[in-house]
Tab-separated table of C-alpha atoms in Angstrom:
chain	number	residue	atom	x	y	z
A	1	UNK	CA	15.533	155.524	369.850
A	2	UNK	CA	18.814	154.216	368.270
A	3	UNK	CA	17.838	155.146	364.316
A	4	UNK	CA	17.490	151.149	363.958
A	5	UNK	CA	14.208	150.178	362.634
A	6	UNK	CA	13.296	146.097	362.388
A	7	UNK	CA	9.808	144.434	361.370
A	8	UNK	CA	8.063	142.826	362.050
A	9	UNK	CA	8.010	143.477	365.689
A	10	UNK	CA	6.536	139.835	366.599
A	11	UNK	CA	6.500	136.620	364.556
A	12	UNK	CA	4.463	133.725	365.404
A	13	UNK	CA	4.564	130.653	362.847
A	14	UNK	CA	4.719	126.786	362.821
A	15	UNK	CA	7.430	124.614	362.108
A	16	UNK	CA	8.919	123.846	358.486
A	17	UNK	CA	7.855	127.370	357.415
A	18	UNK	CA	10.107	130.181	356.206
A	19	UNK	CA	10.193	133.785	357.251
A	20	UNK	CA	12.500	137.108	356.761
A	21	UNK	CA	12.998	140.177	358.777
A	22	UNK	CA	14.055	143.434	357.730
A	23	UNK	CA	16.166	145.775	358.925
A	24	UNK	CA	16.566	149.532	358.217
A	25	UNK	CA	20.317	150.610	360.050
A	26	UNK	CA	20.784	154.193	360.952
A	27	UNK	CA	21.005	156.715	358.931
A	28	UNK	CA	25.111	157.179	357.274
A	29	UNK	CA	25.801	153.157	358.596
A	30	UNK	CA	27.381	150.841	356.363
A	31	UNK	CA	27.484	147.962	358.415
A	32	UNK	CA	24.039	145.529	359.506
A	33	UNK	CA	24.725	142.942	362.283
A	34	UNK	CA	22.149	139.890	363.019
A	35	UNK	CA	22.103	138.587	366.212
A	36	UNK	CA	19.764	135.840	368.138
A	37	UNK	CA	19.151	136.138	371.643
A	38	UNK	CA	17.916	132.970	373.558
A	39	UNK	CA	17.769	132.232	376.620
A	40	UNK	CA	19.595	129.227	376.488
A	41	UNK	CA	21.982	130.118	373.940
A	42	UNK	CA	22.307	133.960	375.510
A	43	UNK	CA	23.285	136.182	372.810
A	44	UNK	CA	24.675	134.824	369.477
A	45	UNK	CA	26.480	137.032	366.496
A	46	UNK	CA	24.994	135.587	363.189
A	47	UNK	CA	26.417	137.690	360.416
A	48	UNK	CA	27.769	141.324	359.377
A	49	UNK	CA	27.088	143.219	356.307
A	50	UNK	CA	29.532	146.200	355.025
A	51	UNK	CA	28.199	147.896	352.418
A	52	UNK	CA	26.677	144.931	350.565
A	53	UNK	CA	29.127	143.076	351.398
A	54	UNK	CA	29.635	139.979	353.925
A	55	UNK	CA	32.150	140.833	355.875
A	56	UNK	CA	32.208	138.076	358.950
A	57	UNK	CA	29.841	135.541	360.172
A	58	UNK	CA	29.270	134.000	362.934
A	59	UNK	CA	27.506	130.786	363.957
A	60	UNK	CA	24.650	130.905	361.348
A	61	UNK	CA	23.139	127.768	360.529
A	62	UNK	CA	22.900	126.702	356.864
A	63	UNK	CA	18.806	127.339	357.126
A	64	UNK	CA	19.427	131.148	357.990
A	65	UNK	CA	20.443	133.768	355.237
A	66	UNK	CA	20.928	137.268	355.098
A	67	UNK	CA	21.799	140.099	352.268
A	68	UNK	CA	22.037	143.319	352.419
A	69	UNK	CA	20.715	145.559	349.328
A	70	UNK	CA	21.866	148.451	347.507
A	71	UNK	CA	20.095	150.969	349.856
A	72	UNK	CA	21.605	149.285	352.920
A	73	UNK	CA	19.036	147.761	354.409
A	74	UNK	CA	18.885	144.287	355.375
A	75	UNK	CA	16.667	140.911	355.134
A	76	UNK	CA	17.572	137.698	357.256
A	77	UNK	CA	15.986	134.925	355.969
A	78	UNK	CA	14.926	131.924	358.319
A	79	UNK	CA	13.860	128.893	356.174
A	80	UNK	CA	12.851	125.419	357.885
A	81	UNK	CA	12.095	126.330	360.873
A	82	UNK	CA	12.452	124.775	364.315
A	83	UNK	CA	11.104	125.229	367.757
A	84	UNK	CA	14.561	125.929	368.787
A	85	UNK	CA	14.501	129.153	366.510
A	86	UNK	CA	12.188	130.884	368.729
A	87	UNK	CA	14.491	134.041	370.020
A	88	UNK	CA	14.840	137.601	369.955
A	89	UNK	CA	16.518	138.600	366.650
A	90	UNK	CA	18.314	141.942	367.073
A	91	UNK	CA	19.522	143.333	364.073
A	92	UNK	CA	22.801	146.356	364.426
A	93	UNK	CA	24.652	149.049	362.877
A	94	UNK	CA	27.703	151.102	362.887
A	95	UNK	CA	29.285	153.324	360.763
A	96	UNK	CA	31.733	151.358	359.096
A	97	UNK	CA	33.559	148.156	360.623
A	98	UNK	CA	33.120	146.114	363.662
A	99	UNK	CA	35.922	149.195	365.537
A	100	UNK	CA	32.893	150.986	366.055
A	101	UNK	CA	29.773	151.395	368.217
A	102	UNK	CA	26.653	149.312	367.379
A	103	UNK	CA	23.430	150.854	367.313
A	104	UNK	CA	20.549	148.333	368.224
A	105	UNK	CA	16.974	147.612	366.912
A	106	UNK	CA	14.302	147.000	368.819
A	107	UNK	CA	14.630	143.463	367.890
A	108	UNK	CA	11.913	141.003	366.014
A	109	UNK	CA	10.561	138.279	368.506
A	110	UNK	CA	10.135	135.114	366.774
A	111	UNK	CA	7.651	132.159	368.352
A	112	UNK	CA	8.056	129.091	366.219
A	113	UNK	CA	4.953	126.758	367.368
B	1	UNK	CA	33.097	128.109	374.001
B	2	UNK	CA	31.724	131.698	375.001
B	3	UNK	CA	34.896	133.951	374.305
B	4	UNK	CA	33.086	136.461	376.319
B	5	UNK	CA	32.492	135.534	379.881
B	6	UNK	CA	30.961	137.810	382.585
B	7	UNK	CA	31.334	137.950	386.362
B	8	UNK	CA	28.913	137.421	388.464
B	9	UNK	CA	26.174	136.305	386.976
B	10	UNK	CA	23.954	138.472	388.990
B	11	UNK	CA	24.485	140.881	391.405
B	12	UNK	CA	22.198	143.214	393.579
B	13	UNK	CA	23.259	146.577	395.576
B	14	UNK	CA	22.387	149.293	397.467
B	15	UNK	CA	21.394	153.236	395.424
B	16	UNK	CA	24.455	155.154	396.092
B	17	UNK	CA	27.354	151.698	396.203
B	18	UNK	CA	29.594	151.023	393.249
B	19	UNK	CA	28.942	148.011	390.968
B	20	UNK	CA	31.638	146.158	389.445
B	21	UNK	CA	31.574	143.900	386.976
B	22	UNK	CA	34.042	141.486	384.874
B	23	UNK	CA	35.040	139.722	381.711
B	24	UNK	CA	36.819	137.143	380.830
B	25	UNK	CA	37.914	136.243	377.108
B	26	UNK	CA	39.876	134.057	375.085
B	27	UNK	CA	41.505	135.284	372.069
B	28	UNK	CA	43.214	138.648	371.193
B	29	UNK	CA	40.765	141.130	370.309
B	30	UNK	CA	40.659	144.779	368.381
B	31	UNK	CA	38.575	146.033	371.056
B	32	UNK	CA	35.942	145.385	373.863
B	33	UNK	CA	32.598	146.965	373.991
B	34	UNK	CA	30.075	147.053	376.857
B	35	UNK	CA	26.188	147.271	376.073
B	36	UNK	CA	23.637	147.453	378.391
B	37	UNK	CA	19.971	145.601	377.980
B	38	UNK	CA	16.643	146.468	379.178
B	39	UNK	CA	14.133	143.470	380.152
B	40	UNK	CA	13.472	142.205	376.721
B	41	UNK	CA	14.717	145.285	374.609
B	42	UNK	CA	17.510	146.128	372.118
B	43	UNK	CA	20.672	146.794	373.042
B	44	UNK	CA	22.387	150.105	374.353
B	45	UNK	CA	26.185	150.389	373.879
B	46	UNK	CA	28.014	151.982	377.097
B	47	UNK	CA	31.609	151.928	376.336
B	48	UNK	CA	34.562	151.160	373.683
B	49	UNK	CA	37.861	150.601	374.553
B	50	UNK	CA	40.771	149.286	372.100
B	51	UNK	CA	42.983	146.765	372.489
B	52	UNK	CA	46.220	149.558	373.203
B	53	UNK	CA	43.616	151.020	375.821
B	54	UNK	CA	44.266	150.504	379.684
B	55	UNK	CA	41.193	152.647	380.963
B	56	UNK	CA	38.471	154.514	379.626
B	57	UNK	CA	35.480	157.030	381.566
B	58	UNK	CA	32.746	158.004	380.562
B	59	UNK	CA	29.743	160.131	383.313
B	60	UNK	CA	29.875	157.309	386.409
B	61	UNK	CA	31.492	154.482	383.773
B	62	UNK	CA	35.424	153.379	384.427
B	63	UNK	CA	36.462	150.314	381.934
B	64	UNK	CA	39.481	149.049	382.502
B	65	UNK	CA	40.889	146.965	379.650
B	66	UNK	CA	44.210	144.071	380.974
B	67	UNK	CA	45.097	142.535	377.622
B	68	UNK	CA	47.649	140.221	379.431
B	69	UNK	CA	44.989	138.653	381.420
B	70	UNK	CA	42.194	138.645	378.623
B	71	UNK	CA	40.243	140.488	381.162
B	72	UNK	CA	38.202	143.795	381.643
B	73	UNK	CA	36.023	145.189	383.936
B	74	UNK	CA	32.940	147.689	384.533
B	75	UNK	CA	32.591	150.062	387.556
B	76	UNK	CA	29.246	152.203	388.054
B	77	UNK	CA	29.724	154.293	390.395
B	78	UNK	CA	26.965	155.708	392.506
B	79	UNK	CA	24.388	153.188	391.452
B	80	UNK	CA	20.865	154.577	390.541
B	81	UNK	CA	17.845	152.517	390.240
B	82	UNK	CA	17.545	153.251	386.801
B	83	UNK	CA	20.746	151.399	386.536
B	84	UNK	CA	18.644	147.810	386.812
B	85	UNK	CA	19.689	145.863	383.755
B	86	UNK	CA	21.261	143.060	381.992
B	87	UNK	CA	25.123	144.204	380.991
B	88	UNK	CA	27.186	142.582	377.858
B	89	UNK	CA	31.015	142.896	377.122
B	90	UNK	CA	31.365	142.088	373.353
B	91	UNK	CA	35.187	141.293	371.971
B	92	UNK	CA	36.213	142.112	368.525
B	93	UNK	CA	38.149	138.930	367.580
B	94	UNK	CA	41.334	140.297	365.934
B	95	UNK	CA	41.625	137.052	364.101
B	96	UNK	CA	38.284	137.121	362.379
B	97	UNK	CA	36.430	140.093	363.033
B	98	UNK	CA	33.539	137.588	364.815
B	99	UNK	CA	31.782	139.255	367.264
B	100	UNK	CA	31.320	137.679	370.423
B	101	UNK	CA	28.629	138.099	373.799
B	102	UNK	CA	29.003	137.051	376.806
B	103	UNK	CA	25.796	135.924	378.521
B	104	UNK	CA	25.612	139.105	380.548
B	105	UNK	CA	25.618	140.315	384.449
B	106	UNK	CA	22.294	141.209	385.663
B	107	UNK	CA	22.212	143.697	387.971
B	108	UNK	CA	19.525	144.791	390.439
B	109	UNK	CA	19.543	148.151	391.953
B	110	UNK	CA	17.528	147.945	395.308
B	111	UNK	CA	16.250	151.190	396.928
């Protein structure tokens, strides 16, 4: 158990709709990672959170948002959604900045039908 | 382009032989990180090493880091079966702080 918590744990929804996941990092972590995992696209870095704070992104398409709140945890936001969107969404942490070791959820699966 | 880019693809041993593993990136980095995955599941990370780093050890892991050939490679020695999994190397883009995967080695520990 890395300390990561994400839900929903599965996601099944049509296209057009909009959904968010959460993510609770490890206790002490200032910094929440999103990533997609497809198997076409293999493993893709969407966006990091430091304390609140954007701090780099990735490729994250213009339908796909994230924040991260005052008690650290963190909400990705998937609006218009496409077939191609179905993927494991793995959200991260480490203690401060990228230098450090990530800590991974469990992931959110996300079927987009 | 992937800036992370792993070598082989997929690779099956023996129990008991060494597995070695590679990748290949593009940019300068801050550091290189290997993770390990689990059919399916999260991540686990394995190793860090920084970009002034040669070599790095930890229980049957060597890393070895070449900065002048953008390259860097896994051993596991003394392969177990419980060693069956998908393995990442993740750079640290110096320029931008992006994160980057490579698409993974998946190894196959046969009995």
């Amino acid at each position: 158990d890395s300390g990561v918590t994400q839900t929903p744990k599965h996601l099944i929804t049509a296209t057009g709709q909009r959904v968010t996941l959460r993510c609770s990092p490890r206790s002490g972590d200032l910094s929440v990672y999103w990533y997609q995992q497809s198997l076409d696209q293999g493993l893709q870095f969407l966006i990091q959170y430091y304390n609140g704070e954007e701090r780099a992104k990735g490729n994250i398409l213009e339908r796909f948002s994230a924040q991260q709140f005052p008690d650290l945890h963190s909400e990705l936001n998937l609006s218009s959604l496409e077939l191609g969107d179905s993927a494991l969404y793995f959200c991260a942490s480490s203690v401060a900045s990228s230098d450090h070791e990530q800590y991974f959820g469990p992931g959110t699966r996300l079927t987009v039908t | 382009s992937q800036q992370g880019e792993e070598d082989p693809q997929a690779l099956s041993i023996q129990e008991g032989e060494n597995a070695t593993m590679n990748c290949s990136y593009k940019t300068s980095i801050n550091n290189l990180q290997w993770y390990r995955q689990n059919s399916g599941r999260g991540l686990v990370h394995l190793i860090l090493i920084r970009s002034n780093e040669r070599e790095k050890h930890s229980g049957r892991l060597r890393v070895t880091l070449d900065t002048s050939k953008k390259s860097s490679s896994l051993l596991i020695t003394a392969s177990r079966a419980a060693d069956t999994a998908s393995y990442f190397c993740a750079t640290d883009a110096s320029r931008d702080d992006k994160i980057i995967f490579g698409k993974g080695t998946r190894l196959h520990i046969l009995p």
